[in-house]
Amino acid sequence: MKNREATPLRGAGRLFRLNRTQTFIFLCLLPTLLLVFGFTYFPILKGISVAFQNYSLFNLTDVHFVGLQNFRTVLAGDQFKTILKNTALWVIISLVLQFVIGFCLALLMRKSFRGRGVYQGFVFYSWALSGFLIGIIWRWLFNGQIGVINDLLLKFGLITERIGFLSDPKWAMFSVIVANVWYGVAFFAIMLLAALQSVPSELYEAAEIDGASRFNQLFHVTIPYIMPTIISTTALRVIWIFNFPDLIYGMTNGGPAGSTHILTTYMLDKIVFSGDYGQASAIGIICIAILALFTTFYLFATRAEKAGDF
């Protein structure tokens, strides 16, 4: 009986026994694993725990567990409904315009022509800049006193007096969305151009033989063939736009009067100006929950598991 019981234990022990090669590989991976845990998973776990605590920089001597109080405070806030609405507008309008314009530019760049490299450079230029820097540039362009956009509108006779694009709540959200569209067009142009160049020319030749017009070729050949790329890039872009407070912070800091706050800028606002890490962490968990629900629904609706290759 003793021998029979000892056998599986020895067999189980062999599962955790590493040879020299496996030990060397594990030791090589160990620093990376520690860095990933230290800079990714530990902050996530810490943020989750802080969301349930009264964690404020102005009262670090009284940090204690408060349950769901931070979530209740955030959800019941006067600005929260407006912030959710701004977040939806920010993501949906930016995504649609970025995709449409980027797709049109990709179609224009698909075929070779003189000066194509220069044209591509202008299109892809915005993607090389940081979001905060783009925010500062567009803040100058939309400036109500010295901004180029106001000057152009006045010269063309489209307005009779200068508009405070970033100081007027009616124009502020529109302004940051315009800047975001300019920034994100390059991503769709790059990814969709790569996909368009992979479409076999034989498909277009067969479509022409069947009498299909350019319009029919677009919707019955081009778009179906590059649909995996469209699905994947759209999902990525939604997540990136949602988590892109840099541009708004560079342009308006969430103002005027919080009219351009989205969830991620509101979270930063809680950290920078209020020092309330508990509520900021609660907002972060809400963001993760929203994105998790979106991703689950999106993958189910598009069957994106079959369309993951660019």
PDB file of C-alpha atoms in Angstrom:
ATOM      1  CA  MET A   1       0.000   0.000   0.000  1.00  0.00           C
ATOM      2  CA  LYS A   2       2.826   2.406   0.814  1.00  0.00           C
ATOM      3  CA  ASN A   3       4.512   1.778  -2.521  1.00  0.00           C
ATOM      4  CA  ARG A   4       1.251   2.305  -4.404  1.00  0.00           C
ATOM      5  CA  GLU A   5       0.681   5.657  -2.675  1.00  0.00           C
ATOM      6  CA  ALA A   6       4.240   6.854  -3.234  1.00  0.00           C
ATOM      7  CA  THR A   7       4.202   6.223  -6.985  1.00  0.00           C
ATOM      8  CA  PRO A   8       1.800   9.034  -8.007  1.00  0.00           C
ATOM      9  CA  LEU A   9       3.597  11.421  -5.705  1.00  0.00           C
ATOM     10  CA  ARG A  10       6.874  10.709  -7.436  1.00  0.00           C
ATOM     11  CA  GLY A  11       5.153  11.078 -10.800  1.00  0.00           C
ATOM     12  CA  ALA A  12       3.641  14.405  -9.765  1.00  0.00           C
ATOM     13  CA  GLY A  13       7.025  15.588  -8.582  1.00  0.00           C
ATOM     14  CA  ARG A  14       8.485  14.978 -12.006  1.00  0.00           C
ATOM     15  CA  LEU A  15       6.054  17.483 -13.463  1.00  0.00           C
ATOM     16  CA  PHE A  16       7.826  20.261 -11.580  1.00  0.00           C
ATOM     17  CA  ARG A  17      11.324  18.969 -12.238  1.00  0.00           C
ATOM     18  CA  LEU A  18      13.174  21.011 -14.890  1.00  0.00           C
ATOM     19  CA  ASN A  19      16.210  19.956 -16.878  1.00  0.00           C
ATOM     20  CA  ARG A  20      19.079  22.329 -17.575  1.00  0.00           C
ATOM     21  CA  THR A  21      17.607  23.699 -20.797  1.00  0.00           C
ATOM     22  CA  GLN A  22      14.207  24.339 -19.219  1.00  0.00           C
ATOM     23  CA  THR A  23      15.835  25.946 -16.182  1.00  0.00           C
ATOM     24  CA  PHE A  24      17.902  28.239 -18.418  1.00  0.00           C
ATOM     25  CA  ILE A  25      14.778  29.251 -20.391  1.00  0.00           C
ATOM     26  CA  PHE A  26      12.871  29.924 -17.163  1.00  0.00           C
ATOM     27  CA  LEU A  27      15.684  32.077 -15.764  1.00  0.00           C
ATOM     28  CA  CYS A  28      15.819  34.056 -19.028  1.00  0.00           C
ATOM     29  CA  LEU A  29      12.069  34.670 -18.898  1.00  0.00           C
ATOM     30  CA  LEU A  30      11.974  35.445 -15.184  1.00  0.00           C
ATOM     31  CA  PRO A  31      13.043  39.142 -15.470  1.00  0.00           C
ATOM     32  CA  THR A  32      10.413  39.735 -18.150  1.00  0.00           C
ATOM     33  CA  LEU A  33       7.749  37.997 -16.095  1.00  0.00           C
ATOM     34  CA  LEU A  34       8.653  40.073 -13.041  1.00  0.00           C
ATOM     35  CA  LEU A  35       8.541  43.297 -15.076  1.00  0.00           C
ATOM     36  CA  VAL A  36       5.166  42.398 -16.594  1.00  0.00           C
ATOM     37  CA  PHE A  37       3.747  41.558 -13.188  1.00  0.00           C
ATOM     38  CA  GLY A  38       5.283  44.634 -11.557  1.00  0.00           C
ATOM     39  CA  PHE A  39       4.192  47.147 -14.181  1.00  0.00           C
ATOM     40  CA  THR A  40       0.951  45.561 -15.424  1.00  0.00           C
ATOM     41  CA  TYR A  41      -0.785  43.094 -13.139  1.00  0.00           C
ATOM     42  CA  PHE A  42       0.255  44.523  -9.778  1.00  0.00           C
ATOM     43  CA  PRO A  43      -1.033  48.054 -10.653  1.00  0.00           C
ATOM     44  CA  ILE A  44      -4.310  46.494 -11.834  1.00  0.00           C
ATOM     45  CA  LEU A  45      -4.723  44.560  -8.602  1.00  0.00           C
ATOM     46  CA  LYS A  46      -3.693  47.599  -6.567  1.00  0.00           C
ATOM     47  CA  GLY A  47      -6.131  49.820  -8.473  1.00  0.00           C
ATOM     48  CA  ILE A  48      -8.980  47.391  -7.820  1.00  0.00           C
ATOM     49  CA  SER A  49      -8.218  47.368  -4.094  1.00  0.00           C
ATOM     50  CA  VAL A  50      -7.909  51.182  -3.956  1.00  0.00           C
ATOM     51  CA  ALA A  51     -11.332  51.535  -5.607  1.00  0.00           C
ATOM     52  CA  PHE A  52     -12.871  50.112  -2.437  1.00  0.00           C
ATOM     53  CA  GLN A  53     -10.892  52.349  -0.070  1.00  0.00           C
ATOM     54  CA  ASN A  54     -11.072  55.934   1.121  1.00  0.00           C
ATOM     55  CA  TYR A  55      -7.698  56.668  -0.490  1.00  0.00           C
ATOM     56  CA  SER A  56      -6.993  60.401  -0.706  1.00  0.00           C
ATOM     57  CA  LEU A  57      -3.626  62.139  -0.935  1.00  0.00           C
ATOM     58  CA  PHE A  58      -4.944  64.776   1.453  1.00  0.00           C
ATOM     59  CA  ASN A  59      -5.729  62.225   4.162  1.00  0.00           C
ATOM     60  CA  LEU A  60      -3.312  59.315   3.911  1.00  0.00           C
ATOM     61  CA  THR A  61      -3.536  58.658   7.659  1.00  0.00           C
ATOM     62  CA  ASP A  62      -7.166  57.564   7.348  1.00  0.00           C
ATOM     63  CA  VAL A  63      -7.146  55.046   4.490  1.00  0.00           C
ATOM     64  CA  HIS A  64      -9.794  52.417   5.135  1.00  0.00           C
ATOM     65  CA  PHE A  65     -12.236  50.119   3.381  1.00  0.00           C
ATOM     66  CA  VAL A  66     -15.445  51.873   2.256  1.00  0.00           C
ATOM     67  CA  GLY A  67     -17.032  49.201   0.072  1.00  0.00           C
ATOM     68  CA  LEU A  68     -18.952  50.569  -2.919  1.00  0.00           C
ATOM     69  CA  GLN A  69     -19.022  54.153  -1.651  1.00  0.00           C
ATOM     70  CA  ASN A  70     -16.594  55.418  -4.311  1.00  0.00           C
ATOM     71  CA  PHE A  71     -18.726  53.914  -7.078  1.00  0.00           C
ATOM     72  CA  ARG A  72     -21.902  55.413  -5.620  1.00  0.00           C
ATOM     73  CA  THR A  73     -20.267  58.840  -5.366  1.00  0.00           C
ATOM     74  CA  VAL A  74     -19.044  58.730  -8.971  1.00  0.00           C
ATOM     75  CA  LEU A  75     -22.290  57.424 -10.461  1.00  0.00           C
ATOM     76  CA  ALA A  76     -24.405  59.904  -8.505  1.00  0.00           C
ATOM     77  CA  GLY A  77     -22.231  62.882  -9.469  1.00  0.00           C
ATOM     78  CA  ASP A  78     -23.827  65.826 -11.259  1.00  0.00           C
ATOM     79  CA  GLN A  79     -21.420  65.543 -14.203  1.00  0.00           C
ATOM     80  CA  PHE A  80     -21.510  61.797 -14.727  1.00  0.00           C
ATOM     81  CA  LYS A  81     -24.399  61.689 -17.231  1.00  0.00           C
ATOM     82  CA  THR A  82     -22.820  64.482 -19.265  1.00  0.00           C
ATOM     83  CA  ILE A  83     -19.472  62.694 -19.160  1.00  0.00           C
ATOM     84  CA  LEU A  84     -21.035  59.445 -20.406  1.00  0.00           C
ATOM     85  CA  LYS A  85     -22.716  61.354 -23.234  1.00  0.00           C
ATOM     86  CA  ASN A  86     -19.435  63.087 -24.119  1.00  0.00           C
ATOM     87  CA  THR A  87     -17.628  59.740 -24.097  1.00  0.00           C
ATOM     88  CA  ALA A  88     -20.170  58.226 -26.486  1.00  0.00           C
ATOM     89  CA  LEU A  89     -19.967  61.217 -28.843  1.00  0.00           C
ATOM     90  CA  TRP A  90     -16.168  61.237 -28.622  1.00  0.00           C
ATOM     91  CA  VAL A  91     -15.880  57.567 -29.577  1.00  0.00           C
ATOM     92  CA  ILE A  92     -18.691  57.197 -32.132  1.00  0.00           C
ATOM     93  CA  ILE A  93     -18.227  60.405 -34.145  1.00  0.00           C
ATOM     94  CA  SER A  94     -14.426  60.154 -34.100  1.00  0.00           C
ATOM     95  CA  LEU A  95     -14.513  56.500 -35.165  1.00  0.00           C
ATOM     96  CA  VAL A  96     -16.972  56.986 -38.038  1.00  0.00           C
ATOM     97  CA  LEU A  97     -15.189  60.018 -39.504  1.00  0.00           C
ATOM     98  CA  GLN A  98     -11.727  58.495 -39.047  1.00  0.00           C
ATOM     99  CA  PHE A  99     -12.805  55.315 -40.817  1.00  0.00           C
ATOM    100  CA  VAL A 100     -14.618  57.004 -43.720  1.00  0.00           C
ATOM    101  CA  ILE A 101     -11.846  59.516 -44.415  1.00  0.00           C
ATOM    102  CA  GLY A 102      -9.085  56.956 -43.847  1.00  0.00           C
ATOM    103  CA  PHE A 103     -10.761  54.480 -46.200  1.00  0.00           C
ATOM    104  CA  CYS A 104     -11.128  57.120 -48.918  1.00  0.00           C
ATOM    105  CA  LEU A 105      -7.467  58.095 -48.565  1.00  0.00           C
ATOM    106  CA  ALA A 106      -6.423  54.431 -48.705  1.00  0.00           C
ATOM    107  CA  LEU A 107      -8.374  53.998 -51.949  1.00  0.00           C
ATOM    108  CA  LEU A 108      -6.616  57.048 -53.412  1.00  0.00           C
ATOM    109  CA  MET A 109      -3.183  55.728 -52.399  1.00  0.00           C
ATOM    110  CA  ARG A 110      -3.789  52.191 -53.632  1.00  0.00           C
ATOM    111  CA  LYS A 111      -2.466  52.832 -57.140  1.00  0.00           C
ATOM    112  CA  SER A 112       0.904  54.309 -58.003  1.00  0.00           C
ATOM    113  CA  PHE A 113       1.082  57.930 -59.170  1.00  0.00           C
ATOM    114  CA  ARG A 114       3.653  60.715 -59.280  1.00  0.00           C
ATOM    115  CA  GLY A 115       4.309  62.149 -55.826  1.00  0.00           C
ATOM    116  CA  ARG A 116       2.661  59.221 -54.063  1.00  0.00           C
ATOM    117  CA  GLY A 117       5.413  59.043 -51.424  1.00  0.00           C
ATOM    118  CA  VAL A 118       5.025  62.712 -50.520  1.00  0.00           C
ATOM    119  CA  TYR A 119       1.245  62.312 -50.377  1.00  0.00           C
ATOM    120  CA  GLN A 120       1.587  59.316 -48.056  1.00  0.00           C
ATOM    121  CA  GLY A 121       3.982  61.260 -45.872  1.00  0.00           C
ATOM    122  CA  PHE A 122       1.421  64.022 -45.377  1.00  0.00           C
ATOM    123  CA  VAL A 123      -1.314  61.488 -44.604  1.00  0.00           C
ATOM    124  CA  PHE A 124       0.759  59.452 -42.132  1.00  0.00           C
ATOM    125  CA  TYR A 125       2.435  62.468 -40.499  1.00  0.00           C
ATOM    126  CA  SER A 126      -0.127  62.895 -37.708  1.00  0.00           C
ATOM    127  CA  TRP A 127       0.391  59.332 -36.451  1.00  0.00           C
ATOM    128  CA  ALA A 128       4.022  60.142 -35.604  1.00  0.00           C
ATOM    129  CA  LEU A 129       3.064  62.828 -33.061  1.00  0.00           C
ATOM    130  CA  SER A 130       2.051  62.387 -29.428  1.00  0.00           C
ATOM    131  CA  GLY A 131      -1.527  63.033 -28.431  1.00  0.00           C
ATOM    132  CA  PHE A 132      -0.671  65.779 -25.959  1.00  0.00           C
ATOM    133  CA  LEU A 133       1.466  67.601 -28.536  1.00  0.00           C
ATOM    134  CA  ILE A 134      -1.366  67.397 -31.061  1.00  0.00           C
ATOM    135  CA  GLY A 135      -3.663  68.858 -28.424  1.00  0.00           C
ATOM    136  CA  ILE A 136      -1.360  71.847 -27.963  1.00  0.00           C
ATOM    137  CA  ILE A 137      -1.091  72.398 -31.730  1.00  0.00           C
ATOM    138  CA  TRP A 138      -4.853  72.343 -32.184  1.00  0.00           C
ATOM    139  CA  ARG A 139      -5.329  74.586 -29.149  1.00  0.00           C
ATOM    140  CA  TRP A 140      -3.311  77.233 -31.009  1.00  0.00           C
ATOM    141  CA  LEU A 141      -5.269  76.639 -34.219  1.00  0.00           C
ATOM    142  CA  PHE A 142      -8.623  77.009 -32.417  1.00  0.00           C
ATOM    143  CA  ASN A 143      -7.508  79.969 -30.312  1.00  0.00           C
ATOM    144  CA  GLY A 144     -10.255  82.585 -30.202  1.00  0.00           C
ATOM    145  CA  GLN A 145      -7.863  85.542 -30.607  1.00  0.00           C
ATOM    146  CA  ILE A 146      -4.886  84.454 -32.687  1.00  0.00           C
ATOM    147  CA  GLY A 147      -6.061  81.107 -34.068  1.00  0.00           C
ATOM    148  CA  VAL A 148      -5.577  80.351 -37.765  1.00  0.00           C
ATOM    149  CA  ILE A 149      -9.015  78.749 -38.077  1.00  0.00           C
ATOM    150  CA  ASN A 150     -10.792  81.937 -36.997  1.00  0.00           C
ATOM    151  CA  ASP A 151      -8.659  83.964 -39.424  1.00  0.00           C
ATOM    152  CA  LEU A 152      -9.523  81.679 -42.339  1.00  0.00           C
ATOM    153  CA  LEU A 153     -13.232  81.701 -41.538  1.00  0.00           C
ATOM    154  CA  LEU A 154     -13.195  85.508 -41.357  1.00  0.00           C
ATOM    155  CA  LYS A 155     -11.319  85.866 -44.659  1.00  0.00           C
ATOM    156  CA  PHE A 156     -13.742  83.549 -46.464  1.00  0.00           C
ATOM    157  CA  GLY A 157     -16.685  85.438 -44.999  1.00  0.00           C
ATOM    158  CA  LEU A 158     -18.097  82.398 -43.207  1.00  0.00           C
ATOM    159  CA  ILE A 159     -18.240  84.232 -39.867  1.00  0.00           C
ATOM    160  CA  THR A 160     -18.475  87.909 -38.902  1.00  0.00           C
ATOM    161  CA  GLU A 161     -16.779  87.695 -35.512  1.00  0.00           C
ATOM    162  CA  ARG A 162     -14.310  85.384 -33.873  1.00  0.00           C
ATOM    163  CA  ILE A 163     -15.576  82.194 -32.226  1.00  0.00           C
ATOM    164  CA  GLY A 164     -14.251  80.972 -28.897  1.00  0.00           C
ATOM    165  CA  PHE A 165     -14.011  77.352 -29.999  1.00  0.00           C
ATOM    166  CA  LEU A 166     -12.378  76.141 -26.794  1.00  0.00           C
ATOM    167  CA  SER A 167     -14.028  78.576 -24.375  1.00  0.00           C
ATOM    168  CA  ASP A 168     -17.610  78.070 -25.557  1.00  0.00           C
ATOM    169  CA  PRO A 169     -19.236  74.804 -24.353  1.00  0.00           C
ATOM    170  CA  LYS A 170     -21.243  74.687 -27.603  1.00  0.00           C
ATOM    171  CA  TRP A 171     -18.058  74.456 -29.682  1.00  0.00           C
ATOM    172  CA  ALA A 172     -15.542  72.832 -27.337  1.00  0.00           C
ATOM    173  CA  MET A 173     -16.574  69.193 -27.828  1.00  0.00           C
ATOM    174  CA  PHE A 174     -16.817  69.717 -31.583  1.00  0.00           C
ATOM    175  CA  SER A 175     -13.293  71.142 -31.603  1.00  0.00           C
ATOM    176  CA  VAL A 176     -11.632  68.266 -29.756  1.00  0.00           C
ATOM    177  CA  ILE A 177     -13.425  65.736 -31.987  1.00  0.00           C
ATOM    178  CA  VAL A 178     -12.131  67.519 -35.104  1.00  0.00           C
ATOM    179  CA  ALA A 179      -8.580  67.290 -33.754  1.00  0.00           C
ATOM    180  CA  ASN A 180      -9.050  63.620 -32.896  1.00  0.00           C
ATOM    181  CA  VAL A 181     -10.360  62.840 -36.375  1.00  0.00           C
ATOM    182  CA  TRP A 182      -7.300  64.488 -37.926  1.00  0.00           C
ATOM    183  CA  TYR A 183      -5.059  62.394 -35.690  1.00  0.00           C
ATOM    184  CA  GLY A 184      -6.755  59.012 -36.182  1.00  0.00           C
ATOM    185  CA  VAL A 185      -7.309  59.128 -39.943  1.00  0.00           C
ATOM    186  CA  ALA A 186      -3.709  58.000 -40.495  1.00  0.00           C
ATOM    187  CA  PHE A 187      -4.252  54.735 -38.604  1.00  0.00           C
ATOM    188  CA  PHE A 188      -7.125  53.631 -40.801  1.00  0.00           C
ATOM    189  CA  ALA A 189      -5.342  54.860 -43.920  1.00  0.00           C
ATOM    190  CA  ILE A 190      -2.246  52.789 -43.100  1.00  0.00           C
ATOM    191  CA  MET A 191      -4.073  49.585 -42.131  1.00  0.00           C
ATOM    192  CA  LEU A 192      -6.669  49.700 -44.900  1.00  0.00           C
ATOM    193  CA  LEU A 193      -4.061  50.554 -47.541  1.00  0.00           C
ATOM    194  CA  ALA A 194      -2.108  47.436 -46.566  1.00  0.00           C
ATOM    195  CA  ALA A 195      -5.290  45.377 -46.834  1.00  0.00           C
ATOM    196  CA  LEU A 196      -6.285  46.894 -50.187  1.00  0.00           C
ATOM    197  CA  GLN A 197      -2.904  46.074 -51.687  1.00  0.00           C
ATOM    198  CA  SER A 198      -3.458  42.400 -50.822  1.00  0.00           C
ATOM    199  CA  VAL A 199      -6.668  42.097 -52.858  1.00  0.00           C
ATOM    200  CA  PRO A 200      -5.883  39.892 -55.912  1.00  0.00           C
ATOM    201  CA  SER A 201      -6.227  41.723 -59.211  1.00  0.00           C
ATOM    202  CA  GLU A 202      -7.889  38.611 -60.649  1.00  0.00           C
ATOM    203  CA  LEU A 203     -10.990  39.348 -58.585  1.00  0.00           C
ATOM    204  CA  TYR A 204     -11.374  42.763 -60.212  1.00  0.00           C
ATOM    205  CA  GLU A 205     -10.770  41.304 -63.666  1.00  0.00           C
ATOM    206  CA  ALA A 206     -13.456  38.691 -63.091  1.00  0.00           C
ATOM    207  CA  ALA A 207     -15.836  41.370 -61.809  1.00  0.00           C
ATOM    208  CA  GLU A 208     -15.226  43.521 -64.908  1.00  0.00           C
ATOM    209  CA  ILE A 209     -15.915  40.553 -67.164  1.00  0.00           C
ATOM    210  CA  ASP A 210     -19.224  40.058 -65.338  1.00  0.00           C
ATOM    211  CA  GLY A 211     -20.057  43.702 -66.043  1.00  0.00           C
ATOM    212  CA  ALA A 212     -19.664  44.988 -62.459  1.00  0.00           C
ATOM    213  CA  SER A 213     -19.184  48.747 -62.164  1.00  0.00           C
ATOM    214  CA  ARG A 214     -16.530  50.319 -59.925  1.00  0.00           C
ATOM    215  CA  PHE A 215     -19.233  50.938 -57.321  1.00  0.00           C
ATOM    216  CA  ASN A 216     -20.300  47.269 -57.359  1.00  0.00           C
ATOM    217  CA  GLN A 217     -16.670  46.144 -57.229  1.00  0.00           C
ATOM    218  CA  LEU A 218     -16.161  48.234 -54.104  1.00  0.00           C
ATOM    219  CA  PHE A 219     -19.082  46.688 -52.222  1.00  0.00           C
ATOM    220  CA  HIS A 220     -18.935  43.142 -53.617  1.00  0.00           C
ATOM    221  CA  VAL A 221     -15.181  42.585 -53.987  1.00  0.00           C
ATOM    222  CA  THR A 222     -13.067  45.099 -52.069  1.00  0.00           C
ATOM    223  CA  ILE A 223     -14.989  45.494 -48.820  1.00  0.00           C
ATOM    224  CA  PRO A 224     -15.823  41.766 -48.354  1.00  0.00           C
ATOM    225  CA  TYR A 225     -12.178  40.834 -48.983  1.00  0.00           C
ATOM    226  CA  ILE A 226     -10.765  43.326 -46.457  1.00  0.00           C
ATOM    227  CA  MET A 227     -13.576  42.848 -43.915  1.00  0.00           C
ATOM    228  CA  PRO A 228     -11.285  41.003 -41.444  1.00  0.00           C
ATOM    229  CA  THR A 229      -9.027  44.067 -41.352  1.00  0.00           C
ATOM    230  CA  ILE A 230     -11.995  46.417 -40.986  1.00  0.00           C
ATOM    231  CA  ILE A 231     -13.350  44.403 -38.053  1.00  0.00           C
ATOM    232  CA  SER A 232     -10.003  44.181 -36.273  1.00  0.00           C
ATOM    233  CA  THR A 233      -8.943  47.788 -36.787  1.00  0.00           C
ATOM    234  CA  THR A 234     -12.345  49.109 -35.748  1.00  0.00           C
ATOM    235  CA  ALA A 235     -12.230  47.199 -32.469  1.00  0.00           C
ATOM    236  CA  LEU A 236      -8.702  48.429 -31.744  1.00  0.00           C
ATOM    237  CA  ARG A 237      -9.575  52.010 -32.606  1.00  0.00           C
ATOM    238  CA  VAL A 238     -12.638  52.051 -30.335  1.00  0.00           C
ATOM    239  CA  ILE A 239     -10.486  50.953 -27.402  1.00  0.00           C
ATOM    240  CA  TRP A 240      -7.755  53.482 -28.228  1.00  0.00           C
ATOM    241  CA  ILE A 241     -10.142  56.399 -28.691  1.00  0.00           C
ATOM    242  CA  PHE A 242     -11.902  55.533 -25.445  1.00  0.00           C
ATOM    243  CA  ASN A 243      -8.539  55.543 -23.641  1.00  0.00           C
ATOM    244  CA  PHE A 244      -7.195  58.705 -25.279  1.00  0.00           C
ATOM    245  CA  PRO A 245      -7.397  61.609 -22.805  1.00  0.00           C
ATOM    246  CA  ASP A 246      -4.077  63.130 -23.949  1.00  0.00           C
ATOM    247  CA  LEU A 247      -5.515  65.240 -26.756  1.00  0.00           C
ATOM    248  CA  ILE A 248      -8.381  66.630 -24.676  1.00  0.00           C
ATOM    249  CA  TYR A 249      -6.022  67.470 -21.830  1.00  0.00           C
ATOM    250  CA  GLY A 250      -3.719  69.265 -24.238  1.00  0.00           C
ATOM    251  CA  MET A 251      -6.580  71.315 -25.696  1.00  0.00           C
ATOM    252  CA  THR A 252      -9.068  72.021 -22.901  1.00  0.00           C
ATOM    253  CA  ASN A 253      -8.135  70.125 -19.723  1.00  0.00           C
ATOM    254  CA  GLY A 254     -11.727  68.896 -19.804  1.00  0.00           C
ATOM    255  CA  GLY A 255     -13.170  72.427 -19.826  1.00  0.00           C
ATOM    256  CA  PRO A 256     -14.847  74.761 -20.139  1.00  0.00           C
ATOM    257  CA  ALA A 257     -16.827  73.829 -17.004  1.00  0.00           C
ATOM    258  CA  GLY A 258     -16.251  70.132 -17.662  1.00  0.00           C
ATOM    259  CA  SER A 259     -18.012  70.250 -21.041  1.00  0.00           C
ATOM    260  CA  THR A 260     -15.301  68.184 -22.782  1.00  0.00           C
ATOM    261  CA  HIS A 261     -14.686  65.655 -20.038  1.00  0.00           C
ATOM    262  CA  ILE A 262     -14.810  61.993 -21.014  1.00  0.00           C
ATOM    263  CA  LEU A 263     -14.426  59.141 -18.536  1.00  0.00           C
ATOM    264  CA  THR A 264     -10.647  58.937 -18.820  1.00  0.00           C
ATOM    265  CA  THR A 265     -10.081  62.691 -18.508  1.00  0.00           C
ATOM    266  CA  TYR A 266     -12.490  62.730 -15.551  1.00  0.00           C
ATOM    267  CA  MET A 267     -10.380  59.996 -13.941  1.00  0.00           C
ATOM    268  CA  LEU A 268      -7.208  62.034 -14.462  1.00  0.00           C
ATOM    269  CA  ASP A 269      -8.994  65.079 -13.075  1.00  0.00           C
ATOM    270  CA  LYS A 270      -9.757  63.186  -9.875  1.00  0.00           C
ATOM    271  CA  ILE A 271      -6.060  62.322  -9.512  1.00  0.00           C
ATOM    272  CA  VAL A 272      -4.430  65.621 -10.515  1.00  0.00           C
ATOM    273  CA  PHE A 273      -6.771  68.137  -8.928  1.00  0.00           C
ATOM    274  CA  SER A 274      -8.663  66.204  -6.232  1.00  0.00           C
ATOM    275  CA  GLY A 275      -6.006  63.701  -5.199  1.00  0.00           C
ATOM    276  CA  ASP A 276      -8.800  61.138  -4.768  1.00  0.00           C
ATOM    277  CA  TYR A 277      -7.288  57.849  -5.874  1.00  0.00           C
ATOM    278  CA  GLY A 278     -10.273  55.911  -4.569  1.00  0.00           C
ATOM    279  CA  GLN A 279     -12.777  57.557  -6.902  1.00  0.00           C
ATOM    280  CA  ALA A 280     -10.241  57.614  -9.749  1.00  0.00           C
ATOM    281  CA  SER A 281      -9.777  53.845  -9.395  1.00  0.00           C
ATOM    282  CA  ALA A 282     -13.538  53.369  -9.330  1.00  0.00           C
ATOM    283  CA  ILE A 283     -13.813  55.280 -12.623  1.00  0.00           C
ATOM    284  CA  GLY A 284     -11.014  53.106 -14.029  1.00  0.00           C
ATOM    285  CA  ILE A 285     -12.932  49.938 -13.156  1.00  0.00           C
ATOM    286  CA  ILE A 286     -16.059  51.392 -14.783  1.00  0.00           C
ATOM    287  CA  CYS A 287     -13.995  52.033 -17.939  1.00  0.00           C
ATOM    288  CA  ILE A 288     -12.686  48.455 -17.915  1.00  0.00           C
ATOM    289  CA  ALA A 289     -16.223  47.113 -17.479  1.00  0.00           C
ATOM    290  CA  ILE A 290     -17.555  49.191 -20.384  1.00  0.00           C
ATOM    291  CA  LEU A 291     -14.738  48.093 -22.689  1.00  0.00           C
ATOM    292  CA  ALA A 292     -15.120  44.456 -21.637  1.00  0.00           C
ATOM    293  CA  LEU A 293     -18.837  44.552 -22.446  1.00  0.00           C
ATOM    294  CA  PHE A 294     -18.164  46.258 -25.771  1.00  0.00           C
ATOM    295  CA  THR A 295     -15.448  43.773 -26.753  1.00  0.00           C
ATOM    296  CA  THR A 296     -17.598  40.768 -25.831  1.00  0.00           C
ATOM    297  CA  PHE A 297     -20.608  42.073 -27.761  1.00  0.00           C
ATOM    298  CA  TYR A 298     -18.471  43.178 -30.717  1.00  0.00           C
ATOM    299  CA  LEU A 299     -16.684  39.845 -31.069  1.00  0.00           C
ATOM    300  CA  PHE A 300     -19.976  38.001 -30.839  1.00  0.00           C
ATOM    301  CA  ALA A 301     -21.732  40.294 -33.323  1.00  0.00           C
ATOM    302  CA  THR A 302     -18.936  40.252 -35.919  1.00  0.00           C
ATOM    303  CA  ARG A 303     -17.619  36.740 -35.338  1.00  0.00           C
ATOM    304  CA  ALA A 304     -14.211  38.416 -35.180  1.00  0.00           C
ATOM    305  CA  GLU A 305     -12.545  35.205 -34.033  1.00  0.00           C
ATOM    306  CA  LYS A 306     -12.581  34.246 -37.712  1.00  0.00           C
ATOM    307  CA  ALA A 307     -11.243  37.603 -38.820  1.00  0.00           C
ATOM    308  CA  GLY A 308      -8.134  38.371 -36.850  1.00  0.00           C
ATOM    309  CA  ASP A 309      -5.526  38.586 -39.584  1.00  0.00           C
ATOM    310  CA  PHE A 310      -4.511  41.885 -41.157  1.00  0.00           C
TER     311      PHE A 310
END
